[in-house]
Structures are given as structure tokens and as C-alpha cells.
XYZ file of C-alpha atoms in Angstrom:
338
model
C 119.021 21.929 129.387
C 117.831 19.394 132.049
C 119.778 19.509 135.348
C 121.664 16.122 136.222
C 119.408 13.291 137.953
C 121.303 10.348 139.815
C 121.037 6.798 138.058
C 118.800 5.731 140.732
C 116.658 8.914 140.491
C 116.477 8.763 136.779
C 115.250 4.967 136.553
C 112.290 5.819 139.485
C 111.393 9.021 137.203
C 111.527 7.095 134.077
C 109.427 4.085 135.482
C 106.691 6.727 136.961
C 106.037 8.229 133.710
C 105.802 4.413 131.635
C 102.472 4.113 132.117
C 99.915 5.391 129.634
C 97.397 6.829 131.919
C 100.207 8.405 133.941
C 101.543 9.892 130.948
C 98.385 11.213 130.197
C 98.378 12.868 133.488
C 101.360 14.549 133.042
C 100.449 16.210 129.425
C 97.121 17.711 131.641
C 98.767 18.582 134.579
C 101.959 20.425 132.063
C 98.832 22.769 130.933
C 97.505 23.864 134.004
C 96.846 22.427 137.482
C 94.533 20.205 138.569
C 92.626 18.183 140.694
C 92.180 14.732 142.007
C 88.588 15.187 141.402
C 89.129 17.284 137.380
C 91.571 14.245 136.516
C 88.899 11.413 137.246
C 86.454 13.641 135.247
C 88.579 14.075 132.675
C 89.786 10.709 132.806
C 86.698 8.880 133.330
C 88.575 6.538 135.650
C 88.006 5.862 139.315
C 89.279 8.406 142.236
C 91.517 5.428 144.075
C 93.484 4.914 140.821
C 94.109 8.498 139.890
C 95.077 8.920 143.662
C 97.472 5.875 143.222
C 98.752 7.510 139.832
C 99.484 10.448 141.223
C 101.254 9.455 144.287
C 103.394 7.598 142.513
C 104.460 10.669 139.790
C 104.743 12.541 142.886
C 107.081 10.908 144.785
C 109.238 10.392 141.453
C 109.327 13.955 141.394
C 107.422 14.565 138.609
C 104.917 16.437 140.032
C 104.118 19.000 143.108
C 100.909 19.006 144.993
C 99.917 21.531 147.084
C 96.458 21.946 149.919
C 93.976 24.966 149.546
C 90.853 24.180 151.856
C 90.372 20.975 151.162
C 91.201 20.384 147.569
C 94.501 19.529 146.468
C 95.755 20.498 143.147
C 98.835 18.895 141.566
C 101.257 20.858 138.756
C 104.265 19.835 136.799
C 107.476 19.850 138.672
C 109.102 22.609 136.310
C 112.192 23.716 138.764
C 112.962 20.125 139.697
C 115.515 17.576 137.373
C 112.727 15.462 137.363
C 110.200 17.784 136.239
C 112.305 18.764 133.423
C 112.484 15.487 132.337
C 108.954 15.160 132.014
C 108.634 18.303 130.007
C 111.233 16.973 127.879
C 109.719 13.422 127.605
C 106.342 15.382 126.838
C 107.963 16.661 123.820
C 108.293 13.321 121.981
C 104.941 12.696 122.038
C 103.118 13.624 118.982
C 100.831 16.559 119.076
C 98.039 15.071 117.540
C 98.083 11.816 119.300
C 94.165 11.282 119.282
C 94.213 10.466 122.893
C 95.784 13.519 124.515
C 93.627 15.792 121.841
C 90.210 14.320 123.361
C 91.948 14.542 127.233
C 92.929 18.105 126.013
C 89.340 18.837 124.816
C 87.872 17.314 128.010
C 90.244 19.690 130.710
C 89.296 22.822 128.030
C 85.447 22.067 128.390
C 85.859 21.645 132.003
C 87.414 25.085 132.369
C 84.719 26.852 130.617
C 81.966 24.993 132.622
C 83.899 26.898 135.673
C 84.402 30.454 133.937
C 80.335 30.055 132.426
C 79.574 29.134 136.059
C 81.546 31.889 137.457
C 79.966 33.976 134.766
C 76.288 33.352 135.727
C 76.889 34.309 139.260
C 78.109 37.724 138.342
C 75.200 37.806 135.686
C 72.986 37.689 139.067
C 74.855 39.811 141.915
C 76.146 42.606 139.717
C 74.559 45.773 141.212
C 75.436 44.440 144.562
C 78.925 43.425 143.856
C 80.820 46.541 146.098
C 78.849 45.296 148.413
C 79.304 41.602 148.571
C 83.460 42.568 148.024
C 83.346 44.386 151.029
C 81.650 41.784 153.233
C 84.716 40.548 154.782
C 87.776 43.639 154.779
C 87.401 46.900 154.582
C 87.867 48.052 151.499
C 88.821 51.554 152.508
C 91.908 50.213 153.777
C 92.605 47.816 150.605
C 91.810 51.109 148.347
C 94.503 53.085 150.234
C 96.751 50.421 150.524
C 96.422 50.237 146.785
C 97.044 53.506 145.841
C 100.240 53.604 147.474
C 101.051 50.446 146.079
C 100.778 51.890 142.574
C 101.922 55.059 142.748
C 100.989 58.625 141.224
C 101.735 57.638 137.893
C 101.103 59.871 135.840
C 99.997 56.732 133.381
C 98.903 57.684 129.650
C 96.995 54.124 129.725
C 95.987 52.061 132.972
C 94.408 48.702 131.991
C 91.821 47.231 134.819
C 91.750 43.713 133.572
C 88.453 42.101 135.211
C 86.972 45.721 135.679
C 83.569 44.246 137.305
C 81.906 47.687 138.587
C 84.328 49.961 137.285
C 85.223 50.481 141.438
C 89.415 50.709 140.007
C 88.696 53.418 137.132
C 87.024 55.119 139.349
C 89.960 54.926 142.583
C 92.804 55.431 139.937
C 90.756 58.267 137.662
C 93.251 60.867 138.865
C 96.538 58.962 137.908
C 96.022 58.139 134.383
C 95.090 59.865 130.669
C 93.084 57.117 129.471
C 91.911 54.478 131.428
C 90.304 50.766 129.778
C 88.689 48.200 131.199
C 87.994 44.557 129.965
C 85.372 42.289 131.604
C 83.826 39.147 129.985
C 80.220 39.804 132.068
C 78.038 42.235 129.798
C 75.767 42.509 132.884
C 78.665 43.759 135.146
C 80.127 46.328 131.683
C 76.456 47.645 131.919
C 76.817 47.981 135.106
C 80.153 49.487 135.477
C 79.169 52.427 132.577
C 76.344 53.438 134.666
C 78.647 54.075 137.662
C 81.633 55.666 135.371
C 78.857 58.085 134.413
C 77.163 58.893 137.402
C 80.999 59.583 138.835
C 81.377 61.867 135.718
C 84.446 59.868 134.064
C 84.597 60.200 130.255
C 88.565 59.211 130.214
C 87.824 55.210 130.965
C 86.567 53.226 128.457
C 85.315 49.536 129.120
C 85.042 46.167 126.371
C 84.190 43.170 126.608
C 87.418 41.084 126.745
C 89.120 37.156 127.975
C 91.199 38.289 130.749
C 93.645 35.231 129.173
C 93.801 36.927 125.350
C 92.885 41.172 125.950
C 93.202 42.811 122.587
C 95.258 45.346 123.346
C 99.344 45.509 121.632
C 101.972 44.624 123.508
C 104.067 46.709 125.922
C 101.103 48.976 124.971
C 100.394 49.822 128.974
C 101.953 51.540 131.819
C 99.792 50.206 134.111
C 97.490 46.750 134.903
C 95.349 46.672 138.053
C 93.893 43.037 138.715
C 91.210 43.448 141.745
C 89.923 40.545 143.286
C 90.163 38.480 139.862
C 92.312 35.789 139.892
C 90.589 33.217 142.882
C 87.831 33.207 140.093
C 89.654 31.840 137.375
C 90.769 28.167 135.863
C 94.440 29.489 135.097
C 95.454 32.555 136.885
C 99.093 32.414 136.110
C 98.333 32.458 132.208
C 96.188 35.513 133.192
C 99.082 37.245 135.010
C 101.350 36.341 131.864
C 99.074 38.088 129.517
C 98.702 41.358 132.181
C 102.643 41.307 132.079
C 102.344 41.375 127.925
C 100.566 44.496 128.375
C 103.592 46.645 130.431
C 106.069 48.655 128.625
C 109.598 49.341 130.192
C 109.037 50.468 133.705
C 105.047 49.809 133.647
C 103.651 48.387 136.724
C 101.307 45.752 137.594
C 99.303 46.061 141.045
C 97.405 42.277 141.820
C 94.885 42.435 144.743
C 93.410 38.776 146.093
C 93.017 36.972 148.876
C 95.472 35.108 151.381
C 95.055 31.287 151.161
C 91.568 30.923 153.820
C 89.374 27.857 154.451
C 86.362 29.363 153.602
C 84.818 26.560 151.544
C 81.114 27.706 151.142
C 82.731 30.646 148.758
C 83.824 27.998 146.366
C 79.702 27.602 146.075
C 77.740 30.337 146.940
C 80.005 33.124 145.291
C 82.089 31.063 142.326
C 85.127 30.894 143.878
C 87.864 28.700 141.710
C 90.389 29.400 144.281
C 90.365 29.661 148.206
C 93.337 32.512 148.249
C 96.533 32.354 147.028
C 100.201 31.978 149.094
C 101.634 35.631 148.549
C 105.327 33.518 147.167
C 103.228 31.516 144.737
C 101.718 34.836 143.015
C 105.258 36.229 143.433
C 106.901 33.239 141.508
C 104.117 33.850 138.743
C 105.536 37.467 138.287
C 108.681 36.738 137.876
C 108.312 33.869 135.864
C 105.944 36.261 133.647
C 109.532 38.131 133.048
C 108.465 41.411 136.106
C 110.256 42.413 138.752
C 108.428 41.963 141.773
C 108.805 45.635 144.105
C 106.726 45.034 147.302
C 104.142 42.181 148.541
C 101.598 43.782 151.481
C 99.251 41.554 153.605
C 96.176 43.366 155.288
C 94.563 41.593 157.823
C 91.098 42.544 159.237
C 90.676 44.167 162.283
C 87.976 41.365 163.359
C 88.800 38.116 163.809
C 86.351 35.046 162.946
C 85.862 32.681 160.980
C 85.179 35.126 158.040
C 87.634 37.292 158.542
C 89.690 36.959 155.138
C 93.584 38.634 154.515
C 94.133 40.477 151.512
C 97.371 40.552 149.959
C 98.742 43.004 147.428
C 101.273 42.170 145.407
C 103.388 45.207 142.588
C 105.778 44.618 140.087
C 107.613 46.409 137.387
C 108.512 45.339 133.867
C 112.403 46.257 134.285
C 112.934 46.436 130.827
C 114.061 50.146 130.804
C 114.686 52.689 133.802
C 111.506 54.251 134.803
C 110.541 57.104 132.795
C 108.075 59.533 131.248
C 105.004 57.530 129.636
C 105.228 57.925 126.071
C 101.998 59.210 123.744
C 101.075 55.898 122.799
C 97.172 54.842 123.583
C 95.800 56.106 120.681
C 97.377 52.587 118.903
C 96.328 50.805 121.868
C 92.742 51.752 121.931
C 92.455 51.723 118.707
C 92.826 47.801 118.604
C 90.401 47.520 121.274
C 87.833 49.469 119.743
């Protein structure tokens, strides 16, 4: 049900979105968010009139826009009246109008330029990737910090989605029964079985796996750890809605990033997608993804400079059901992933 827009409100709304190019915009921007600079590419129009474009669905309410470094990405208004509207308008259109499908095709090619770019970089630094996640807080701190975040368990399956070296198996080894963990780098799985097996772990298991479509069942986990993943993806909140897919009743999910920083040169030296993220943005994610959000933690570095980065952990709980004892279920689980 759309909330109630005054007359005046509804006609400036209505007149934002009758344009075809702004239209257009708003079936991109209802997928994921976006840029000033992805919407010209995908576009193929100039920056000045995708600026105007936007300014104009913007201040009709359409859309949000928000500053990280200096990129701005806009995304569809979803809690406003206005917003709604445009999802609902969005809804008329035909689904195989030829135009959105090749804009749709464009953003989708786009995205996996990113991830393949983001890809090749940890293709190239994966034996020194403790090293390079350490540069800027110490990660003896995060580690504890993360710990108590998550708790004891006991957990009959723990899920590290975007597993990297293996670093979270290994920290978590003596909380769970059987441990998995999905990457989509083969260089960094390689990687990460050599260090499982020089640490002695047989219980953790690693595949190769889309953090945005893991093959594992649903409600299927009791825990998801997501360390340092999300500023390298297109669409972290679909990733976050996929962890929370994972969680049976009372399973928790522990997400470890970055504070929002202006750190621009990670963007491209290291593959960054994302400079940080505001710790009530991730929180919103959560709960939209249906989990009960328990605690949000900011660690700041000792040092101060100009790279000296925060790290923010966030927790939350599917509430489906009362906490309580992990049932004997990851033989099914693993068994899919195999």
C-alpha cells in the first residue's frame, strides 16, 4: 500500500518520472545503486544531463543520494510516499520492454567488470592478504572484538562467506562442528587450504561460491561471518540478504567492514567498490533482510593519520525462534555444497 502524497506532491512526483530517460533511471537505480558516472555509461548520454535527470527525480522524492569520498551514489526512495510510487509505477512497465532489457544488460556487465576487476587483484596479492588487511587496524583487536561479538556458540555449521585466507575458520575453529567457506578467487581457496592445513583444521571445508547465490539450503546455518567483504562488492545488501537466508531460528550473523573513510587511492590500488559503510545503513540492511540487529561496535585505531581507518562490527540474530541448542543438521547442508 503506498502512503498518502499531497496533490501538489503527487503532480511534481508524477511529472519527474514522465520522461523516458528518467524512467529509465529509475528501473536501474530500483536494482541497485548507482552512480552519476555508471548511469552515463550505462546510458551512453552526457554527465550534465544525467546530473540534471537526477536532480530533478531527487528533489521529487523519488530518489536518495548519498556522498562516500567523492562519489555519490543515488538509490530508490523505498521508505518515502514518493518512492513507493515509483516502485509502483515501475510495475506497469512491461518486463521485456527491449529498452530496459539492454539498460539491464548494460548495469549487469558493468558489475561484473567490477567483481572480475576485484577478482584479479586478489588473483595477485593472495599470500600477502593478512598482511595487506592489517595495514591500517590492528587486527588483534578486531579478532577479539569479534569473538565476543559472536559468541561461544557451540555452532554445528558456521558459514565464512568471502573466506579469502581462511584467517575466520581458523579464529572461530573452536566454536563450531563443521565449519564452510565460500570464496569466488581459486587463487585465494588454494591459498586458504594451505593455511587450514598447516593450522591442522580438518573440520572447515572451503568451495568455490557467488557470495550473492551460496549453495547451501536455507535456514541451513547457525552462524555467517562476513570479514572485510562487502566494500568489495557491486551489491552488498543483496549479499547480506542471501547471508540472512542461510540462519536458522536464533542463528547469528557477525559483519566486519570499514567506517565510511576518504581514502580514495583504495578504490584503485586495492579494488575497493566501496569507501566504508555508515554503521545505520548496514543496520537498515539487516533488518530489512528480516534479522534482528543485537549490538553495532566501532574500533578506532590507536594512531591517527590519514590512514588510520575505523572498523565497525555489526551482529544480528534471525529471531525466528528463542535461542536454542543447534540441531544435527549439516550433513544436508554440506551435502548440497559438495
Amino acid at each position: 500500500m503506498i502512503d498518502k502524497l499531497e496533490a501538489r506532491q503527487l503532480v511534481t512526483a508524477l511529472k519527474a518520472a514522465a520522461e523516458p530517460t528518467r524512467l529509465r533511471i529509475l528501473a536501474l537505480v530500483a536494482a541497485g545503486e548507482l552512480t552519476v558516472k555508471d548511469l552515463t555509461h550505462i546510458l551512453g548520454q552526457s554527465q550534465p544531463r544525467i546530473s540534471r535527470h537526477l536532480k530533478l527525480l531527487a528533489e521529487a522524492g523519488l530518489l536518495e543520494r548519498f556522498r562516500e569520498g567523492s562519489w555519490v551514489y543515488f538509490h530508490l526512495s523505498e521508505r518515502s510516499a514518493a518512492g513507493q510510487l515509483a516502485m509502483r509505477l515501475l510495475t506497469l512497465v512491461r518486463p521485456d520492454d527491449p529498452t530496459l532489457d539492454r539498460d539491464r544488460e548494460r548495469a549487469e556487465a558493468l558489475k561484473k567488470e567490477r567483481e572480475a576487476r576485484a577478482q584479479s587483484y586478489f588473483e595477485t596479492h593472495a599470500a600477502d592478504w593478512d598482511r595487506i588487511r592489517s595495514l591500517h587496524v590492528s587486527e588483534r583487536e578486531v579478532e577479539a572484538a569479534m569473538r565476543a561479538a559472536l559468541g561461544p556458540g557451540p555452532f554445528e555449521l558456521l558459514v565464512d562467506a568471502g573466506t579469502g585466507t581462511g584467517r575466520m575458520l581458523e579464529l572461530f575453529a573452536d566454536t563450531y562442528t563443521h565449519g564452510l567457506g565460500f570464496d569466488l578467487s581459486q587463487s585465494m581457496l588454494a591459498y586458504a587450504r594451505a593455511k587450514l592445513a598447516e593450522a591442522g583444521i580438518t573440520k572447515a571445508q572451503l568451495r568455490h561460491g557467488d557470495l550473492y547465490g551460496l549453495a547451501l539450503a536455507d535456514r541451513s546455518a547457525d552462524a555467517v561471518v562476513m570479514h572485510q567483504v562487502l566494500h568489495f562488492l557491486s551489491e552488498p545488501q543483496r549479499a547480506i540478504r542471501e547471508a540472512a537466508r542461510l540462519l536458522g531460528p536464533g542463528g547469528r550473523l557477525l559483519i566486519v567492514d570499514f567506517a565510511p573513510h576518504e581514502l580514495e587511492f583504495l578504490r584503485d590500488e586495492h579494488a575497493h567498490e566501496r569507501l566504508g559503510f555508515p554503521a545505520a545503513q548496514v543496520s537498515d540492511w539487516l533488518t530489512e533482510a528480516g534479522l534482528e540487529v543485537l549490538d553495532v561496535k566501532s574500533l578506532a585505531p590507536a594512531a591517527k593519520g590519514p590512514e588510520a581507518l575505523t572498523v565497525t562490527l555489526w551482529v544480528a540474530r534471525n529471531g525466528a525462534a528463542p535461542e536454542r541448542p543447534y540441531a544435527a543438521k549439516p550433513a544436508r547442508a554440506l551435502e548440497r555444497a559438495s
